[in-house]
PDB file of C-alpha atoms in Angstrom:
ATOM      1  CA  ALA A  16      23.348 -15.902  63.571  1.00  0.00           C
ATOM      2  CA  GLN A  17      21.523 -13.281  61.286  1.00  0.00           C
ATOM      3  CA  THR A  18      20.710 -10.080  61.444  1.00  0.00           C
ATOM      4  CA  VAL A  19      19.159  -7.240  59.558  1.00  0.00           C
ATOM      5  CA  THR A  20      18.803  -3.692  60.503  1.00  0.00           C
ATOM      6  CA  GLN A  21      16.326  -1.079  59.405  1.00  0.00           C
ATOM      7  CA  SER A  22      17.728   2.326  60.638  1.00  0.00           C
ATOM      8  CA  GLN A  23      14.736   4.250  59.597  1.00  0.00           C
ATOM      9  CA  PRO A  24      11.940   3.711  61.595  1.00  0.00           C
ATOM     10  CA  GLU A  25       9.559   6.365  59.092  1.00  0.00           C
ATOM     11  CA  MET A  26       9.393   7.957  56.014  1.00  0.00           C
ATOM     12  CA  SER A  27       7.998   9.930  53.916  1.00  0.00           C
ATOM     13  CA  VAL A  28       7.592  10.968  50.361  1.00  0.00           C
ATOM     14  CA  GLN A  29       5.585  12.804  48.358  1.00  0.00           C
ATOM     15  CA  GLU A  30       2.857  11.027  45.797  1.00  0.00           C
ATOM     16  CA  ALA A  31       4.706  10.366  42.011  1.00  0.00           C
ATOM     17  CA  GLU A  32       8.556  10.905  44.197  1.00  0.00           C
ATOM     18  CA  THR A  33      11.168   8.613  43.749  1.00  0.00           C
ATOM     19  CA  VAL A  34      11.963   7.049  48.017  1.00  0.00           C
ATOM     20  CA  THR A  35      15.142   3.891  48.880  1.00  0.00           C
ATOM     21  CA  LEU A  36      14.669   2.496  52.252  1.00  0.00           C
ATOM     22  CA  SER A  37      17.836   0.988  53.534  1.00  0.00           C
ATOM     23  CA  CYS A  38      18.754  -2.069  55.129  1.00  0.00           C
ATOM     24  CA  THR A  39      22.036  -3.748  56.203  1.00  0.00           C
ATOM     25  CA  TYR A  40      22.744  -7.955  56.874  1.00  0.00           C
ATOM     26  CA  ASP A  41      24.812  -9.299  59.024  1.00  0.00           C
ATOM     27  CA  THR A  42      25.749 -13.306  57.582  1.00  0.00           C
ATOM     28  CA  SER A  43      28.771 -15.597  57.188  1.00  0.00           C
ATOM     29  CA  GLU A  44      26.964 -16.958  54.753  1.00  0.00           C
ATOM     30  CA  ASN A  45      27.089 -17.544  50.728  1.00  0.00           C
ATOM     31  CA  ASN A  46      24.268 -18.827  49.774  1.00  0.00           C
ATOM     32  CA  TYR A  47      21.327 -16.549  50.173  1.00  0.00           C
ATOM     33  CA  TYR A  48      17.831 -14.739  49.335  1.00  0.00           C
ATOM     34  CA  LEU A  49      17.255 -11.325  50.134  1.00  0.00           C
ATOM     35  CA  PHE A  50      13.603  -9.683  50.268  1.00  0.00           C
ATOM     36  CA  TRP A  51      11.847  -6.736  50.592  1.00  0.00           C
ATOM     37  CA  TYR A  52       7.680  -7.358  51.908  1.00  0.00           C
ATOM     38  CA  LYS A  53       5.026  -4.739  52.243  1.00  0.00           C
ATOM     39  CA  GLN A  54       2.614  -5.407  54.901  1.00  0.00           C
ATOM     40  CA  PRO A  55      -0.370  -3.062  54.583  1.00  0.00           C
ATOM     41  CA  PRO A  56      -2.946  -1.791  57.651  1.00  0.00           C
ATOM     42  CA  SER A  57      -4.141  -5.521  56.605  1.00  0.00           C
ATOM     43  CA  ARG A  58      -1.534  -6.887  58.269  1.00  0.00           C
ATOM     44  CA  GLN A  59      -0.691  -9.069  55.383  1.00  0.00           C
ATOM     45  CA  MET A  60       2.653  -9.740  54.747  1.00  0.00           C
ATOM     46  CA  ILE A  61       3.286  -9.182  50.996  1.00  0.00           C
ATOM     47  CA  LEU A  62       6.528 -10.033  48.632  1.00  0.00           C
ATOM     48  CA  VAL A  63       7.254  -6.842  46.506  1.00  0.00           C
ATOM     49  CA  ILE A  64      10.770  -8.107  45.503  1.00  0.00           C
ATOM     50  CA  ARG A  65      13.504 -11.052  46.374  1.00  0.00           C
ATOM     51  CA  GLN A  66      17.264 -11.071  45.464  1.00  0.00           C
ATOM     52  CA  GLU A  67      19.466 -14.376  44.958  1.00  0.00           C
ATOM     53  CA  ALA A  68      22.296 -13.659  46.946  1.00  0.00           C
ATOM     54  CA  TYR A  69      24.345 -15.046  43.686  1.00  0.00           C
ATOM     55  CA  LYS A  70      22.955 -12.587  41.130  1.00  0.00           C
ATOM     56  CA  GLN A  71      25.201  -9.457  40.441  1.00  0.00           C
ATOM     57  CA  GLN A  72      22.358  -7.840  38.481  1.00  0.00           C
ATOM     58  CA  ASN A  73      19.970  -5.816  40.907  1.00  0.00           C
ATOM     59  CA  ALA A  74      15.896  -7.705  40.460  1.00  0.00           C
ATOM     60  CA  THR A  75      13.299  -5.117  39.403  1.00  0.00           C
ATOM     61  CA  GLU A  76       9.369  -5.550  39.779  1.00  0.00           C
ATOM     62  CA  ASN A  77       8.302  -2.608  37.513  1.00  0.00           C
ATOM     63  CA  ARG A  78       7.940   0.106  40.224  1.00  0.00           C
ATOM     64  CA  PHE A  79      10.200  -1.316  42.452  1.00  0.00           C
ATOM     65  CA  SER A  80      13.673  -1.790  42.136  1.00  0.00           C
ATOM     66  CA  VAL A  81      16.722  -3.133  44.788  1.00  0.00           C
ATOM     67  CA  ASN A  82      20.269  -1.715  45.027  1.00  0.00           C
ATOM     68  CA  PHE A  83      21.871  -5.035  46.101  1.00  0.00           C
ATOM     69  CA  GLN A  84      25.858  -4.816  47.474  1.00  0.00           C
ATOM     70  CA  LYS A  85      27.225  -7.992  48.544  1.00  0.00           C
ATOM     71  CA  ALA A  86      30.242  -6.485  49.313  1.00  0.00           C
ATOM     72  CA  ALA A  87      28.643  -3.959  51.912  1.00  0.00           C
ATOM     73  CA  LYS A  88      25.877  -6.286  52.572  1.00  0.00           C
ATOM     74  CA  SER A  89      23.635  -3.392  52.070  1.00  0.00           C
ATOM     75  CA  PHE A  90      20.062  -4.095  49.971  1.00  0.00           C
ATOM     76  CA  SER A  91      18.115  -0.878  49.974  1.00  0.00           C
ATOM     77  CA  LEU A  92      14.677  -0.576  48.128  1.00  0.00           C
ATOM     78  CA  LYS A  93      13.682   2.102  45.258  1.00  0.00           C
ATOM     79  CA  ILE A  94      10.166   3.148  44.822  1.00  0.00           C
ATOM     80  CA  SER A  95       9.417   5.184  41.640  1.00  0.00           C
ATOM     81  CA  ASP A  96       6.702   7.254  40.571  1.00  0.00           C
ATOM     82  CA  SER A  97       5.391   6.570  44.379  1.00  0.00           C
ATOM     83  CA  GLN A  98       1.660   6.044  44.604  1.00  0.00           C
ATOM     84  CA  LEU A  99      -0.625   6.128  47.776  1.00  0.00           C
ATOM     85  CA  GLY A 100      -1.079   2.805  47.558  1.00  0.00           C
ATOM     86  CA  ASP A 101       2.460   2.158  48.872  1.00  0.00           C
ATOM     87  CA  THR A 102       1.511   3.168  51.944  1.00  0.00           C
ATOM     88  CA  ALA A 103       2.487   0.128  54.388  1.00  0.00           C
ATOM     89  CA  MET A 104       4.894  -0.990  56.282  1.00  0.00           C
ATOM     90  CA  TYR A 105       8.482  -2.675  54.800  1.00  0.00           C
ATOM     91  CA  PHE A 106      10.459  -5.226  55.266  1.00  0.00           C
ATOM     92  CA  CYS A 107      13.562  -6.197  54.585  1.00  0.00           C
ATOM     93  CA  ALA A 108      14.293 -10.068  55.314  1.00  0.00           C
ATOM     94  CA  PHE A 109      17.305 -12.703  54.862  1.00  0.00           C
ATOM     95  CA  ILE A 110      16.932 -16.686  54.296  1.00  0.00           C
ATOM     96  CA  SER A 111      19.623 -18.939  54.023  1.00  0.00           C
ATOM     97  CA  LEU A 112      20.173 -21.521  51.322  1.00  0.00           C
ATOM     98  CA  SER A 113      23.256 -23.707  53.974  1.00  0.00           C
ATOM     99  CA  GLY A 114      21.761 -25.922  55.935  1.00  0.00           C
ATOM    100  CA  SER A 115      18.167 -27.001  56.789  1.00  0.00           C
ATOM    101  CA  ALA A 116      17.091 -23.474  58.079  1.00  0.00           C
ATOM    102  CA  ARG A 117      14.087 -22.505  56.824  1.00  0.00           C
ATOM    103  CA  GLN A 118      13.431 -19.377  58.809  1.00  0.00           C
ATOM    104  CA  LEU A 119      13.183 -15.893  57.604  1.00  0.00           C
ATOM    105  CA  THR A 120      15.214 -13.808  59.480  1.00  0.00           C
ATOM    106  CA  PHE A 121      12.958 -10.019  59.810  1.00  0.00           C
ATOM    107  CA  GLY A 122      14.389  -6.268  60.414  1.00  0.00           C
ATOM    108  CA  SER A 123      12.202  -4.717  62.547  1.00  0.00           C
ATOM    109  CA  GLY A 124      10.179  -2.457  59.317  1.00  0.00           C
ATOM    110  CA  THR A 125      10.391   0.994  57.870  1.00  0.00           C
ATOM    111  CA  GLN A 126       6.991   2.487  57.754  1.00  0.00           C
ATOM    112  CA  LEU A 127       6.779   4.348  54.998  1.00  0.00           C
ATOM    113  CA  THR A 128       3.879   7.341  54.469  1.00  0.00           C
ATOM    114  CA  VAL A 129       3.117   8.775  50.514  1.00  0.00           C
ATOM    115  CA  LEU A 130       1.780  12.014  51.413  1.00  0.00           C
ATOM    116  CA  PRO A 131      -0.905  13.508  48.172  1.00  0.00           C
TER     117      PRO A 131
ATOM    118  CA  GLY B  15      -8.145 -22.263  49.357  1.00  0.00           C
ATOM    119  CA  ALA B  16      -6.865 -19.387  46.967  1.00  0.00           C
ATOM    120  CA  GLY B  17      -5.441 -17.787  49.818  1.00  0.00           C
ATOM    121  CA  VAL B  18      -3.567 -18.816  53.280  1.00  0.00           C
ATOM    122  CA  SER B  19      -6.453 -18.122  56.141  1.00  0.00           C
ATOM    123  CA  GLN B  20      -6.117 -17.425  59.858  1.00  0.00           C
ATOM    124  CA  THR B  21      -8.712 -17.662  62.561  1.00  0.00           C
ATOM    125  CA  PRO B  22      -9.474 -15.739  64.539  1.00  0.00           C
ATOM    126  CA  SER B  23      -8.782 -12.613  63.259  1.00  0.00           C
ATOM    127  CA  ASN B  24      -8.876 -11.283  67.198  1.00  0.00           C
ATOM    128  CA  LYS B  25      -8.887 -12.752  69.880  1.00  0.00           C
ATOM    129  CA  VAL B  26      -8.710 -11.480  73.326  1.00  0.00           C
ATOM    130  CA  THR B  27      -8.162 -13.257  76.829  1.00  0.00           C
ATOM    131  CA  GLU B  28      -7.065 -13.513  80.036  1.00  0.00           C
ATOM    132  CA  LYS B  29      -4.163 -14.232  81.486  1.00  0.00           C
ATOM    133  CA  GLY B  30      -3.873 -17.985  82.511  1.00  0.00           C
ATOM    134  CA  LYS B  31      -6.301 -19.281  79.732  1.00  0.00           C
ATOM    135  CA  TYR B  32      -5.725 -21.482  77.315  1.00  0.00           C
ATOM    136  CA  VAL B  33      -5.706 -20.444  73.622  1.00  0.00           C
ATOM    137  CA  GLU B  34      -5.883 -21.610  69.694  1.00  0.00           C
ATOM    138  CA  LEU B  35      -4.445 -20.170  67.075  1.00  0.00           C
ATOM    139  CA  ARG B  36      -5.686 -21.877  63.536  1.00  0.00           C
ATOM    140  CA  CYS B  37      -3.938 -21.689  59.981  1.00  0.00           C
ATOM    141  CA  ASP B  38      -5.771 -23.292  57.165  1.00  0.00           C
ATOM    142  CA  PRO B  39      -2.311 -22.797  54.064  1.00  0.00           C
ATOM    143  CA  ILE B  40      -3.022 -22.477  50.638  1.00  0.00           C
ATOM    144  CA  SER B  41      -4.099 -26.357  49.208  1.00  0.00           C
ATOM    145  CA  GLY B  42      -0.817 -28.503  47.913  1.00  0.00           C
ATOM    146  CA  HIS B  43       1.708 -26.334  50.344  1.00  0.00           C
ATOM    147  CA  THR B  44       3.649 -29.025  52.396  1.00  0.00           C
ATOM    148  CA  ALA B  45       5.759 -26.181  54.339  1.00  0.00           C
ATOM    149  CA  LEU B  46       4.112 -24.376  56.369  1.00  0.00           C
ATOM    150  CA  TYR B  47       5.462 -21.698  59.276  1.00  0.00           C
ATOM    151  CA  TRP B  48       4.206 -19.272  62.324  1.00  0.00           C
ATOM    152  CA  TYR B  49       6.115 -16.344  63.203  1.00  0.00           C
ATOM    153  CA  ARG B  50       5.128 -14.011  66.082  1.00  0.00           C
ATOM    154  CA  GLN B  51       4.896 -10.077  65.745  1.00  0.00           C
ATOM    155  CA  SER B  52       5.536  -7.510  68.164  1.00  0.00           C
ATOM    156  CA  LEU B  53       3.782  -4.064  68.089  1.00  0.00           C
ATOM    157  CA  GLY B  54       6.503  -2.040  66.091  1.00  0.00           C
ATOM    158  CA  GLN B  55       8.669  -4.748  65.464  1.00  0.00           C
ATOM    159  CA  GLY B  56       9.300  -7.784  62.644  1.00  0.00           C
ATOM    160  CA  PRO B  57       7.951 -11.308  62.721  1.00  0.00           C
ATOM    161  CA  GLU B  58      10.150 -13.519  64.640  1.00  0.00           C
ATOM    162  CA  PHE B  59      10.151 -17.295  63.673  1.00  0.00           C
ATOM    163  CA  LEU B  60       8.471 -20.198  65.949  1.00  0.00           C
ATOM    164  CA  ILE B  61       8.167 -23.148  64.177  1.00  0.00           C
ATOM    165  CA  TYR B  62       7.795 -24.862  60.451  1.00  0.00           C
ATOM    166  CA  PHE B  63       6.330 -27.925  58.969  1.00  0.00           C
ATOM    167  CA  GLN B  64       7.031 -30.268  56.806  1.00  0.00           C
ATOM    168  CA  GLY B  65       3.725 -32.115  55.982  1.00  0.00           C
ATOM    169  CA  THR B  66       2.967 -33.127  59.299  1.00  0.00           C
ATOM    170  CA  GLY B  67       5.849 -33.265  60.765  1.00  0.00           C
ATOM    171  CA  ALA B  68       7.139 -30.559  62.962  1.00  0.00           C
ATOM    172  CA  ALA B  69      11.317 -29.698  60.811  1.00  0.00           C
ATOM    173  CA  ASP B  70      12.278 -26.788  62.929  1.00  0.00           C
ATOM    174  CA  ASP B  71      10.802 -25.463  66.198  1.00  0.00           C
ATOM    175  CA  SER B  72      13.453 -23.606  67.364  1.00  0.00           C
ATOM    176  CA  GLY B  73      11.833 -20.676  67.913  1.00  0.00           C
ATOM    177  CA  LEU B  74       9.168 -21.453  70.053  1.00  0.00           C
ATOM    178  CA  PRO B  75       9.759 -19.802  73.054  1.00  0.00           C
ATOM    179  CA  ASN B  76       9.717 -22.114  75.852  1.00  0.00           C
ATOM    180  CA  ASP B  77       7.104 -25.096  76.382  1.00  0.00           C
ATOM    181  CA  ARG B  78       4.166 -23.038  76.853  1.00  0.00           C
ATOM    182  CA  PHE B  79       3.179 -23.112  72.965  1.00  0.00           C
ATOM    183  CA  PHE B  80       2.779 -26.122  70.943  1.00  0.00           C
ATOM    184  CA  ALA B  81       1.693 -26.772  67.523  1.00  0.00           C
ATOM    185  CA  VAL B  82       0.289 -29.133  65.381  1.00  0.00           C
ATOM    186  CA  ARG B  83      -0.358 -30.149  62.064  1.00  0.00           C
ATOM    187  CA  PRO B  84      -1.585 -33.868  62.149  1.00  0.00           C
ATOM    188  CA  GLU B  85      -2.797 -34.382  58.368  1.00  0.00           C
ATOM    189  CA  GLY B  86      -0.131 -32.500  56.972  1.00  0.00           C
ATOM    190  CA  SER B  87      -2.869 -28.980  56.190  1.00  0.00           C
ATOM    191  CA  VAL B  88      -4.601 -26.841  58.622  1.00  0.00           C
ATOM    192  CA  SER B  89      -2.586 -26.067  62.053  1.00  0.00           C
ATOM    193  CA  THR B  90      -3.033 -24.532  65.371  1.00  0.00           C
ATOM    194  CA  LEU B  91      -0.735 -22.712  67.121  1.00  0.00           C
ATOM    195  CA  LYS B  92      -1.138 -23.953  71.051  1.00  0.00           C
ATOM    196  CA  ILE B  93      -0.365 -21.540  74.241  1.00  0.00           C
ATOM    197  CA  GLN B  94      -1.029 -22.559  77.294  1.00  0.00           C
ATOM    198  CA  ARG B  95      -0.926 -20.283  80.312  1.00  0.00           C
ATOM    199  CA  THR B  96      -1.179 -17.652  78.647  1.00  0.00           C
ATOM    200  CA  GLU B  97       0.717 -14.359  79.651  1.00  0.00           C
ATOM    201  CA  ARG B  98       0.465 -10.557  79.179  1.00  0.00           C
ATOM    202  CA  GLY B  99       3.993 -10.719  77.561  1.00  0.00           C
ATOM    203  CA  ASP B 100       2.299 -13.348  74.856  1.00  0.00           C
ATOM    204  CA  SER B 101       0.023 -10.208  73.512  1.00  0.00           C
ATOM    205  CA  ALA B 102       1.113 -10.180  69.745  1.00  0.00           C
ATOM    206  CA  VAL B 103       0.219 -10.685  66.062  1.00  0.00           C
ATOM    207  CA  TYR B 104       0.761 -13.804  65.237  1.00  0.00           C
ATOM    208  CA  LEU B 105       0.895 -15.256  61.626  1.00  0.00           C
ATOM    209  CA  CYS B 106       0.968 -17.820  58.981  1.00  0.00           C
ATOM    210  CA  ALA B 107       2.802 -18.876  56.233  1.00  0.00           C
ATOM    211  CA  SER B 108       3.059 -21.458  53.613  1.00  0.00           C
ATOM    212  CA  SER B 109       5.027 -22.260  50.430  1.00  0.00           C
ATOM    213  CA  LEU B 110       5.198 -25.150  47.699  1.00  0.00           C
ATOM    214  CA  ILE B 111       8.067 -26.711  49.407  1.00  0.00           C
ATOM    215  CA  PRO B 112      10.224 -25.582  52.225  1.00  0.00           C
ATOM    216  CA  SER B 113      12.967 -23.866  50.072  1.00  0.00           C
ATOM    217  CA  GLY B 114      14.680 -20.576  50.618  1.00  0.00           C
ATOM    218  CA  ALA B 115      13.933 -20.005  47.317  1.00  0.00           C
ATOM    219  CA  ASN B 116      10.634 -20.624  47.900  1.00  0.00           C
ATOM    220  CA  VAL B 117       7.963 -17.354  48.595  1.00  0.00           C
ATOM    221  CA  LEU B 118       5.939 -17.773  51.481  1.00  0.00           C
ATOM    222  CA  THR B 119       2.495 -16.554  50.887  1.00  0.00           C
ATOM    223  CA  PHE B 120       1.139 -14.633  54.605  1.00  0.00           C
ATOM    224  CA  GLY B 121      -2.337 -15.087  56.012  1.00  0.00           C
ATOM    225  CA  ALA B 122      -3.341 -12.191  57.722  1.00  0.00           C
ATOM    226  CA  GLY B 123      -2.763 -13.120  61.186  1.00  0.00           C
ATOM    227  CA  SER B 124      -4.102 -13.662  64.781  1.00  0.00           C
ATOM    228  CA  ARG B 125      -4.236 -10.764  66.878  1.00  0.00           C
ATOM    229  CA  LEU B 126      -3.750 -11.920  70.528  1.00  0.00           C
ATOM    230  CA  THR B 127      -4.362  -9.361  73.155  1.00  0.00           C
ATOM    231  CA  VAL B 128      -3.754 -11.060  76.471  1.00  0.00           C
ATOM    232  CA  LEU B 129      -5.203  -8.972  79.413  1.00  0.00           C
TER     233      LEU B 129
END
């Protein structure tokens, strides 16, 4: 079974600064995807960024980028030029591409607050 | 529709009652997923449908929980004899096909409170 660990329950950052959220995972699989989802108070989970395990190049989406270390099973999210609208709960998630299982495994989340 | 719609947004019920939570996925999405999110936790998988059939229901906690998707579109999550521990946000998501590479689109969830 896969597990996803987010060891930072809460973080804060000043507006316009950079912040990094940590995530580690445990799996015996080789083919999988990793995701970062954002959940604002509206409760709707919004995809921020995703990474295919077989790609060595780190994914980037505008101000969001990841540092994917496959051997270390680490998948951190870097948010540059933080904005007030980035305030939300952030979840790291894993999905295996092997077999028939199609369920996402989520971490427990990191509450990020961007301070004005 | 344009997004995944879930109703009701909030539901308060008494212990022992029966509840139904509805999910209307994005039109054309064949895969539909239910997750449960307890306070302060990440979502946990309950069940997913490919078309009308439940392809994986391994996350349902016990036989009080049941879900259907009779026409391959709208799905209903049914909880019998509710218990206080069932209080959570129930999230629904859909994707075009049930592939790990496909991005899930989530609804805003139904918050269930069992008194």
